PDB file of C-alpha atoms in Angstrom:
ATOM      1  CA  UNK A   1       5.544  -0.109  14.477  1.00  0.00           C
ATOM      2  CA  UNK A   2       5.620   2.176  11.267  1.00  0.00           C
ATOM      3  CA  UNK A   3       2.996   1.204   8.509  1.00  0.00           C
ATOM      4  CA  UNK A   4       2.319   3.371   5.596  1.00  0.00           C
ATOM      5  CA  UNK A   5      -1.408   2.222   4.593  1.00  0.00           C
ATOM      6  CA  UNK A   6      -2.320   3.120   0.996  1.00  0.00           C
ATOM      7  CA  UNK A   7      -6.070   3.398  -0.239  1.00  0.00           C
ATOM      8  CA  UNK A   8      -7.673   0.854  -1.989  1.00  0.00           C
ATOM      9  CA  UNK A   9      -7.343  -0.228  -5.780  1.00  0.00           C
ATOM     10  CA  UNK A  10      -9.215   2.156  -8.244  1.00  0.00           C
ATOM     11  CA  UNK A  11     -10.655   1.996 -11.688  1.00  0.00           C
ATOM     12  CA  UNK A  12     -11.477   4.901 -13.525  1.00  0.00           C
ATOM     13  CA  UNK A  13     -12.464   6.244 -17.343  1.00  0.00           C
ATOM     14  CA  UNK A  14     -10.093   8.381 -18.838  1.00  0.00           C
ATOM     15  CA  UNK A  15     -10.475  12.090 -17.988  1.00  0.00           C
ATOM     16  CA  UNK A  16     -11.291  11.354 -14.767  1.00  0.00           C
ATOM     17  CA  UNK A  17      -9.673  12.744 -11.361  1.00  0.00           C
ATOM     18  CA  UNK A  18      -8.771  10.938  -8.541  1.00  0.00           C
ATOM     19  CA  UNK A  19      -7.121  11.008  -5.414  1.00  0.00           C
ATOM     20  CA  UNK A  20      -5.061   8.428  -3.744  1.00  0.00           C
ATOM     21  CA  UNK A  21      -3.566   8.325  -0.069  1.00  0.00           C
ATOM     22  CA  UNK A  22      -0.951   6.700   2.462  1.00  0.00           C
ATOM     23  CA  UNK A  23      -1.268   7.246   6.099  1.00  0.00           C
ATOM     24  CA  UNK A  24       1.587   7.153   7.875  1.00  0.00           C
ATOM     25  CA  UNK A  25       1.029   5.683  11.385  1.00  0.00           C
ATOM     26  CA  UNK A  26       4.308   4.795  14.314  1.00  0.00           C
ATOM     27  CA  UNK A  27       6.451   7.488  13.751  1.00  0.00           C
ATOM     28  CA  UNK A  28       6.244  11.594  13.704  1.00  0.00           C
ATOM     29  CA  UNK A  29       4.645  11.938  10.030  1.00  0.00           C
ATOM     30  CA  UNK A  30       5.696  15.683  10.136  1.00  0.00           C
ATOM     31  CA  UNK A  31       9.618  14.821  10.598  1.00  0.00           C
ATOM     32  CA  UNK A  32      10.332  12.388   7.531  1.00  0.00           C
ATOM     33  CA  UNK A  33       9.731  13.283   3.757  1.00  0.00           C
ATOM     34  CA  UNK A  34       7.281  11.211   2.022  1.00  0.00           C
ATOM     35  CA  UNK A  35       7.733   9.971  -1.806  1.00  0.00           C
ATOM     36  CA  UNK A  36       5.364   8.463  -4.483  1.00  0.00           C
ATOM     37  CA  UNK A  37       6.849   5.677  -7.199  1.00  0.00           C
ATOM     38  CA  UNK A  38       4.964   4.699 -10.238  1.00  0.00           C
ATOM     39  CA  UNK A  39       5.231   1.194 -10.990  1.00  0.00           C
ATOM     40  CA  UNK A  40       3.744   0.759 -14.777  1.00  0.00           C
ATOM     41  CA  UNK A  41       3.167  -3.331 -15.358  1.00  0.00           C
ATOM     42  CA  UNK A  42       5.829  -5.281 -16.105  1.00  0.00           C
ATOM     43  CA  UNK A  43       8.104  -1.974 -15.613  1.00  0.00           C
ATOM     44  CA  UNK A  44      10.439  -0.903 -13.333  1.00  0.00           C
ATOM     45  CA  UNK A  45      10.031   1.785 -10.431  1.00  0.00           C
ATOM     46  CA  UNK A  46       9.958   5.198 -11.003  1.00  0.00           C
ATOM     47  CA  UNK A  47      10.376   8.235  -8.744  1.00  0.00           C
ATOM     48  CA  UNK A  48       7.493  11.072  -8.928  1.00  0.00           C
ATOM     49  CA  UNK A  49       7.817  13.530  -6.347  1.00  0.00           C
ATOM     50  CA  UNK A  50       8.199  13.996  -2.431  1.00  0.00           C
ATOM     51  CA  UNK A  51       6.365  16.002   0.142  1.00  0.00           C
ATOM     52  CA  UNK A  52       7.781  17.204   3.889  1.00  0.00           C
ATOM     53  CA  UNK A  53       4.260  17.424   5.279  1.00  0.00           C
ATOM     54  CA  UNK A  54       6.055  19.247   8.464  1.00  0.00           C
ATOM     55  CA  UNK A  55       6.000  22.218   5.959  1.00  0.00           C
ATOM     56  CA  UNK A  56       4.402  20.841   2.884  1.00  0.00           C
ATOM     57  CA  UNK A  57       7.802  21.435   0.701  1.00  0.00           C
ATOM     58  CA  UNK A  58       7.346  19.521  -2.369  1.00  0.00           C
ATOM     59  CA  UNK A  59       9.594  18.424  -5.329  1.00  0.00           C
ATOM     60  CA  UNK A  60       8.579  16.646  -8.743  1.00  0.00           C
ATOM     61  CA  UNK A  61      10.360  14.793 -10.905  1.00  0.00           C
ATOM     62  CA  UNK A  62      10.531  16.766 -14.335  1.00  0.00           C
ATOM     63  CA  UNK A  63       8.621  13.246 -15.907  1.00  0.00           C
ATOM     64  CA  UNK A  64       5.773  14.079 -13.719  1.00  0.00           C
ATOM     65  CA  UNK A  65       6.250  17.519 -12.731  1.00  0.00           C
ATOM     66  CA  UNK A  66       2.825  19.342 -14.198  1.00  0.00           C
ATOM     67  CA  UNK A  67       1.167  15.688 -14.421  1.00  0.00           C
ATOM     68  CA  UNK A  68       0.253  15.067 -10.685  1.00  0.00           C
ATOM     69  CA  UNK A  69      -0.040  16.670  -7.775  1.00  0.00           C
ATOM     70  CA  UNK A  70       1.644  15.916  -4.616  1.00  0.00           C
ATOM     71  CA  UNK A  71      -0.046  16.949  -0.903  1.00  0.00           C
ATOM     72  CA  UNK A  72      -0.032  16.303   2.870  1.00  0.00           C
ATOM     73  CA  UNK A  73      -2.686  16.982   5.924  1.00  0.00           C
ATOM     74  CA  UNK A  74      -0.253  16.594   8.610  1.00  0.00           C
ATOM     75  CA  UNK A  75      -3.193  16.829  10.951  1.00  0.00           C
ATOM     76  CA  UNK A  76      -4.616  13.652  10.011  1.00  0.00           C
ATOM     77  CA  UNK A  77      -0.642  11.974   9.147  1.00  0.00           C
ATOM     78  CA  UNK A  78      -1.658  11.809   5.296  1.00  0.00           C
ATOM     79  CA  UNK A  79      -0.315  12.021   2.151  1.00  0.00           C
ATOM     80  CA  UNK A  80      -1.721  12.318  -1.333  1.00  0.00           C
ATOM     81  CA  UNK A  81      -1.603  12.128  -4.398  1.00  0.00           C
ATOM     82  CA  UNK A  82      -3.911  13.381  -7.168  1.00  0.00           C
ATOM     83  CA  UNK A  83      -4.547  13.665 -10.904  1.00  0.00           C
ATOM     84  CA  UNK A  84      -6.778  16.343 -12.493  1.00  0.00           C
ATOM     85  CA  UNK A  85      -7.742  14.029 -16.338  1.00  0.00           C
ATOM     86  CA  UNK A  86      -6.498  10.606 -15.983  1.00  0.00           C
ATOM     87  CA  UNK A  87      -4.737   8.804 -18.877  1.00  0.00           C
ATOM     88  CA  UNK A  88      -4.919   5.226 -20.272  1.00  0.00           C
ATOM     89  CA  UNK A  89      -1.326   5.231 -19.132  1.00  0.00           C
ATOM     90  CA  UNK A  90      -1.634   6.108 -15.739  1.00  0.00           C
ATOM     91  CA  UNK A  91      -2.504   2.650 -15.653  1.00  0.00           C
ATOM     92  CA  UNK A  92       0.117   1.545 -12.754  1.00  0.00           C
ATOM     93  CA  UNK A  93       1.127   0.865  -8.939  1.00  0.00           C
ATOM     94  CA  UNK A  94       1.833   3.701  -7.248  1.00  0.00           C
ATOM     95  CA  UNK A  95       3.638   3.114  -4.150  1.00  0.00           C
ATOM     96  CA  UNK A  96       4.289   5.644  -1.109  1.00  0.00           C
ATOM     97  CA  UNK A  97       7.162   5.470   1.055  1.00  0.00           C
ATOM     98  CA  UNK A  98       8.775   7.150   3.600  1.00  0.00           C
ATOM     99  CA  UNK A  99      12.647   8.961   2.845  1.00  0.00           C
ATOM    100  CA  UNK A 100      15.015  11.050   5.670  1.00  0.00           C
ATOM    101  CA  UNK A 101      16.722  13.373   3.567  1.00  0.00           C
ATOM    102  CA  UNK A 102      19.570  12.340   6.428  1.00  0.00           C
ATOM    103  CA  UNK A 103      20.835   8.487   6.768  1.00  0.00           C
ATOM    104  CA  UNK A 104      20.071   6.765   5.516  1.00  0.00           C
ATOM    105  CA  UNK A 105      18.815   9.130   2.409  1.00  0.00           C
ATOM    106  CA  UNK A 106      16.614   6.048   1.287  1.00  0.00           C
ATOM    107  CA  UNK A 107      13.010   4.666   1.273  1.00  0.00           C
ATOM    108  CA  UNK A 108      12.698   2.754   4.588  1.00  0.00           C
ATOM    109  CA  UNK A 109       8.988   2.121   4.724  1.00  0.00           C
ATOM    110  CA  UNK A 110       6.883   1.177   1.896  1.00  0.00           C
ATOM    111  CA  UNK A 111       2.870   1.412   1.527  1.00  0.00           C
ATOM    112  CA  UNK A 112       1.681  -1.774  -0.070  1.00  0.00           C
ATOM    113  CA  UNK A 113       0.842   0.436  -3.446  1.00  0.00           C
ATOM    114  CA  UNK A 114      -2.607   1.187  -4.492  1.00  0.00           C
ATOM    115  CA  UNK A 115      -3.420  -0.017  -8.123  1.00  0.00           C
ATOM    116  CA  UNK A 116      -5.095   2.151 -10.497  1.00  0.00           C
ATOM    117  CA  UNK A 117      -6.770   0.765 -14.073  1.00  0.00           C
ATOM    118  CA  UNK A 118      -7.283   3.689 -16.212  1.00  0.00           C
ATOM    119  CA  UNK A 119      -9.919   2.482 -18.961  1.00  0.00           C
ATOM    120  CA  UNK A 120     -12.685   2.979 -21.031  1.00  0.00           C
TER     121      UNK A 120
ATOM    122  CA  UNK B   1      19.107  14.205 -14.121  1.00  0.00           C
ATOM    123  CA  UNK B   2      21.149  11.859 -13.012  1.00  0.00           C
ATOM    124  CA  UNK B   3      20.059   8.771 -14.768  1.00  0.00           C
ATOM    125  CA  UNK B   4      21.506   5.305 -13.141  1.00  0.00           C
ATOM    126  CA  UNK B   5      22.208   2.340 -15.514  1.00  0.00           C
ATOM    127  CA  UNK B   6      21.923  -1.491 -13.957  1.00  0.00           C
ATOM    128  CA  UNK B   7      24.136  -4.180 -15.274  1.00  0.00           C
ATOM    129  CA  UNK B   8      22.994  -7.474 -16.214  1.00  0.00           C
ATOM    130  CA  UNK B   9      19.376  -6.542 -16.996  1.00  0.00           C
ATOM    131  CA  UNK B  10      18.972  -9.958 -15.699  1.00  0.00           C
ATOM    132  CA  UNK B  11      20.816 -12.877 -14.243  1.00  0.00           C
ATOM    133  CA  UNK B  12      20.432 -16.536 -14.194  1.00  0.00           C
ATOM    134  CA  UNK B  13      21.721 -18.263 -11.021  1.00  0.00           C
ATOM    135  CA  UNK B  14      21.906 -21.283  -8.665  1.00  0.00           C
ATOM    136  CA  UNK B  15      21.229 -21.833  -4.882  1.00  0.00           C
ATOM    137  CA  UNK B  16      24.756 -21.070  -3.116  1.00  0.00           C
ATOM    138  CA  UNK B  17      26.488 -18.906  -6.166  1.00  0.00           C
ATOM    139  CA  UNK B  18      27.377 -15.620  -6.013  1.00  0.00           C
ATOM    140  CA  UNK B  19      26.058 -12.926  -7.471  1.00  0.00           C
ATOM    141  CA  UNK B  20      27.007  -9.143  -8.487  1.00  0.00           C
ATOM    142  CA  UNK B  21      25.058  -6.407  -9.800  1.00  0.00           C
ATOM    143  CA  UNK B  22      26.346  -2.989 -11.076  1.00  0.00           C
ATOM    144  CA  UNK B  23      24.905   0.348 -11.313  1.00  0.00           C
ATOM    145  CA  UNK B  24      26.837   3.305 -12.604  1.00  0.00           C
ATOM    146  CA  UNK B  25      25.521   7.019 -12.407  1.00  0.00           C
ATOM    147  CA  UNK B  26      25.941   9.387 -14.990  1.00  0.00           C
ATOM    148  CA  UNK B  27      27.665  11.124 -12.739  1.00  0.00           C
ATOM    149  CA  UNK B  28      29.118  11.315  -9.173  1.00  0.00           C
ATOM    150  CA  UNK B  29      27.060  10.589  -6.175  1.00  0.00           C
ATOM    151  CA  UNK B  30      29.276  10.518  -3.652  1.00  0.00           C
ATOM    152  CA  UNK B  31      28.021   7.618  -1.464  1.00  0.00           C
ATOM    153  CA  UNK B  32      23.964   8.262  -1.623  1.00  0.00           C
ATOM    154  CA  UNK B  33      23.291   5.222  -3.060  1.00  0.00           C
ATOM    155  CA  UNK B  34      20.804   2.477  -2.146  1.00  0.00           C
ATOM    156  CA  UNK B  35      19.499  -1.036  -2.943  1.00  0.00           C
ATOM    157  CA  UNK B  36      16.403  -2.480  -2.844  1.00  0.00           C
ATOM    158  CA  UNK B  37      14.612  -5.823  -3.138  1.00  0.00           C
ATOM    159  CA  UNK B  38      11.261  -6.165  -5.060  1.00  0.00           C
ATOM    160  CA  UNK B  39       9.268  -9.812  -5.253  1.00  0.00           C
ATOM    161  CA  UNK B  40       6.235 -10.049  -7.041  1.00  0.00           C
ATOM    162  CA  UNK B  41       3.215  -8.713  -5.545  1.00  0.00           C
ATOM    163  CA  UNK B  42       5.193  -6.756  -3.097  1.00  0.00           C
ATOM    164  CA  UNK B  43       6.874  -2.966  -2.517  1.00  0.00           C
ATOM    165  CA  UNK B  44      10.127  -2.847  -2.858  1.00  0.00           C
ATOM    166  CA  UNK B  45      12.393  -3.194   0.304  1.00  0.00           C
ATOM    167  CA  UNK B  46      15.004  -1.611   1.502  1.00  0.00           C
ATOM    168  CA  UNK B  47      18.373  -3.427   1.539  1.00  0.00           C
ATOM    169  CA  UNK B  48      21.243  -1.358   1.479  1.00  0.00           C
ATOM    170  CA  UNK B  49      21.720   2.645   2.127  1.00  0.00           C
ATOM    171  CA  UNK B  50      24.470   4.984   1.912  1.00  0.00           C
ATOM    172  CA  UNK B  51      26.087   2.271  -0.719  1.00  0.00           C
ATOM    173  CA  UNK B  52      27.679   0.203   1.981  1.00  0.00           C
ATOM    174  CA  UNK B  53      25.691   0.366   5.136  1.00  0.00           C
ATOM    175  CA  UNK B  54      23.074  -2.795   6.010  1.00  0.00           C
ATOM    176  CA  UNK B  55      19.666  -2.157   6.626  1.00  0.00           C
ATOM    177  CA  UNK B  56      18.134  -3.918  10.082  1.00  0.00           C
ATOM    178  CA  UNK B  57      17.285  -7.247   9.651  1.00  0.00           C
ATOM    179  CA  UNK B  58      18.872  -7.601   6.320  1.00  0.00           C
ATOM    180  CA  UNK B  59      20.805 -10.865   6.004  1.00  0.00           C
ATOM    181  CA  UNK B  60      25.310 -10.446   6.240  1.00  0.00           C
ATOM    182  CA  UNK B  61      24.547 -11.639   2.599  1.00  0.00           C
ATOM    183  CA  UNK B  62      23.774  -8.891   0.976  1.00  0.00           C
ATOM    184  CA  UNK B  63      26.513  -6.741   1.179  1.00  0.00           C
ATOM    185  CA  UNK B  64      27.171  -3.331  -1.343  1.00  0.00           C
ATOM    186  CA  UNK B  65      30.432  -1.032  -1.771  1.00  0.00           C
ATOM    187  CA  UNK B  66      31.499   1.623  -4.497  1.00  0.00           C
ATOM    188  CA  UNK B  67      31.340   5.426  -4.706  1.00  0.00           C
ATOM    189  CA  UNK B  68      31.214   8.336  -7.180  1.00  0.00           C
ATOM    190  CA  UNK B  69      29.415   6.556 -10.048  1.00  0.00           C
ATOM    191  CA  UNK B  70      30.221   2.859 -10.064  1.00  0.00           C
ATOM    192  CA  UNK B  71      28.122   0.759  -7.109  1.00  0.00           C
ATOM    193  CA  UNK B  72      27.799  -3.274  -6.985  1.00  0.00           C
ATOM    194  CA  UNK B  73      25.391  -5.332  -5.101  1.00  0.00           C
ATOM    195  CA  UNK B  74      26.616  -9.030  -4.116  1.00  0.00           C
ATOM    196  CA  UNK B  75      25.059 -11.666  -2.600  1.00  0.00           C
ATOM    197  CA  UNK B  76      27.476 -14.102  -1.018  1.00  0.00           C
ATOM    198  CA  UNK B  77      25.646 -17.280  -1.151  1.00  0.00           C
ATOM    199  CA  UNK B  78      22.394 -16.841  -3.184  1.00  0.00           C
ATOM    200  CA  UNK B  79      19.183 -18.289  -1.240  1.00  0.00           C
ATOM    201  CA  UNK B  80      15.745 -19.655  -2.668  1.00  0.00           C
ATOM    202  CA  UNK B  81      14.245 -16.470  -1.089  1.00  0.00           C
ATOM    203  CA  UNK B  82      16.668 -13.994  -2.875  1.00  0.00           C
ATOM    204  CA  UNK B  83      14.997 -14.489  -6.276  1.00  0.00           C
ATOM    205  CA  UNK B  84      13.935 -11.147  -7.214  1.00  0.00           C
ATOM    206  CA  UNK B  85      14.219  -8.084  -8.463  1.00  0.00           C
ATOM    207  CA  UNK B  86      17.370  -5.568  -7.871  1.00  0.00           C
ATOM    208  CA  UNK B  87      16.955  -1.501  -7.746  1.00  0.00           C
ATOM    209  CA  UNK B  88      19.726   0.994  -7.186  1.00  0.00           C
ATOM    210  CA  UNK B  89      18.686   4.311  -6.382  1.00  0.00           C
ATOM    211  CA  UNK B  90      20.585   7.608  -6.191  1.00  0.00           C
ATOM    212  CA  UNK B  91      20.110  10.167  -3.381  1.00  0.00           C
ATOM    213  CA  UNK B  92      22.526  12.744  -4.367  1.00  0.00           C
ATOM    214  CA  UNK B  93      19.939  15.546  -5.143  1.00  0.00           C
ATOM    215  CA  UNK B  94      15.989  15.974  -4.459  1.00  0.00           C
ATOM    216  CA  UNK B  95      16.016  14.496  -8.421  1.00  0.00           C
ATOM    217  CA  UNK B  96      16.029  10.860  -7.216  1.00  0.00           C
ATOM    218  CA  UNK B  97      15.834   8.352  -9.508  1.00  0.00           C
ATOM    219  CA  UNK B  98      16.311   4.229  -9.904  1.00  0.00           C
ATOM    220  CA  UNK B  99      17.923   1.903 -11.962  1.00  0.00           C
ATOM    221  CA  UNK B 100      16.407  -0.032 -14.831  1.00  0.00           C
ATOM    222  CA  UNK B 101      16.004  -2.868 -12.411  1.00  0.00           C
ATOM    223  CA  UNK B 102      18.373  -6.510 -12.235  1.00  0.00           C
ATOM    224  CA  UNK B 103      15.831  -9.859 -12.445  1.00  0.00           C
ATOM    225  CA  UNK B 104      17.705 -12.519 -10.336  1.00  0.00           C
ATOM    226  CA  UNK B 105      16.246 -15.842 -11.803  1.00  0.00           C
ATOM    227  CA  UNK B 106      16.869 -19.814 -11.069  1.00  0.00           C
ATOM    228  CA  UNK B 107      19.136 -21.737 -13.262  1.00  0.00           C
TER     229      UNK B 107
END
């Protein structure tokens, strides 16, 4: 069965870092891309960037490109993703899922988000 | 970027009516288009790839068709369970991005 398990929820102060991750578990981790979407409340989704963690190829979104970083350890099937100085509006879901960049070019497996507060 | 626009924002609807959502991209996309279903609480799920093509285990309901920018979304025969939230998403380019999102509500 695939499962994408995201960390727990997080609350942090602003200017603070932190790493989230989604382990990928029922499939070969190293043959499907893996995306992150932001979620803000009440909002709508919103794609951030993707990682192939067979060679760790990465793409951002320009809205995020700069903002977060994007990684993999294919060794342990898991994907991150981390922010150097948090914001109060980093406040969101953030979702991973998996993508084939062949059929059906779509997110067929979703983590079930991890929540992050960002407040003082 | 290719930004995707969703048509109505949100819909009001009864048990057994049909219902249609557009999305148009702001430019062509061939057919790399897909649809997804989002409930509170939950991720999204995938409903529809490639703009026509069903996922497994997705009800003959939910059916989608279009290509180059316009895409619709019907549901034959809305159910209790279908109340949710509607995303297109593009997949023409590594620049993926989602619609603004279509709120199916109860009449």
């Amino acid at each position: 069965e695939v499962q994408l398990v995201q960390s727990g929820a997080e609350v942090k102060k602003p200017g603070e870092s932190l790493k989230i991750s989604c382990k990928g578990s029922g499939y070969s981790f190293t043959s499907y891309w893996i995306g992150w979407v932001r979620q803000m409340p009440g909002k709508g989704l919103e794609w951030m960037g993707i990682i192939y963690p067979g060679d760790s190829d990465t793409r951002y979104s320009p809205s995020f490109q700069g903002q977060v970083t994007i990684s993999a350890d294919k060794s342990i099937s898991t994907a991150y993703l981390q922010w150097s100085s948090l914001k109060a509006s980093d406040t969101a879901m953030y979702y991973c899922a998996r993508y084939l960049n062949v059929l059906p070019r779509a997110f067929d497996y979703w983590g079930q988000g991890t929540l992050v507060t960002v407040s003082s | 970027d290719i930004q995707m626009t969703q048509s109505p924002s949100s819909v009001s609807a009864s048990v057994g009516d049909r219902v249609t959502i557009t999305c148009r991209a702001s430019q062509g996309i061939s057919s790399w288009l897909a649809w997804y279903q989002q409930k509170p609480g939950k991720a999204p799920k995938l409903l529809i790839y490639a703009a026509s093509s069903l996922q497994s285990g997705v009800p003959s309901r939910f059916s989608g068709s279009g290509s180059g920018t316009d895409f619709t979304l019907t549901i034959s025969s809305l159910q209790p369970e279908d109340f949710a939230t509607y995303y297109c998403q593009q997949a023409n380019s590594f620049l993926l991005t989602f619609g603004g999102g279509t709120k199916v509500e109860i009449k």
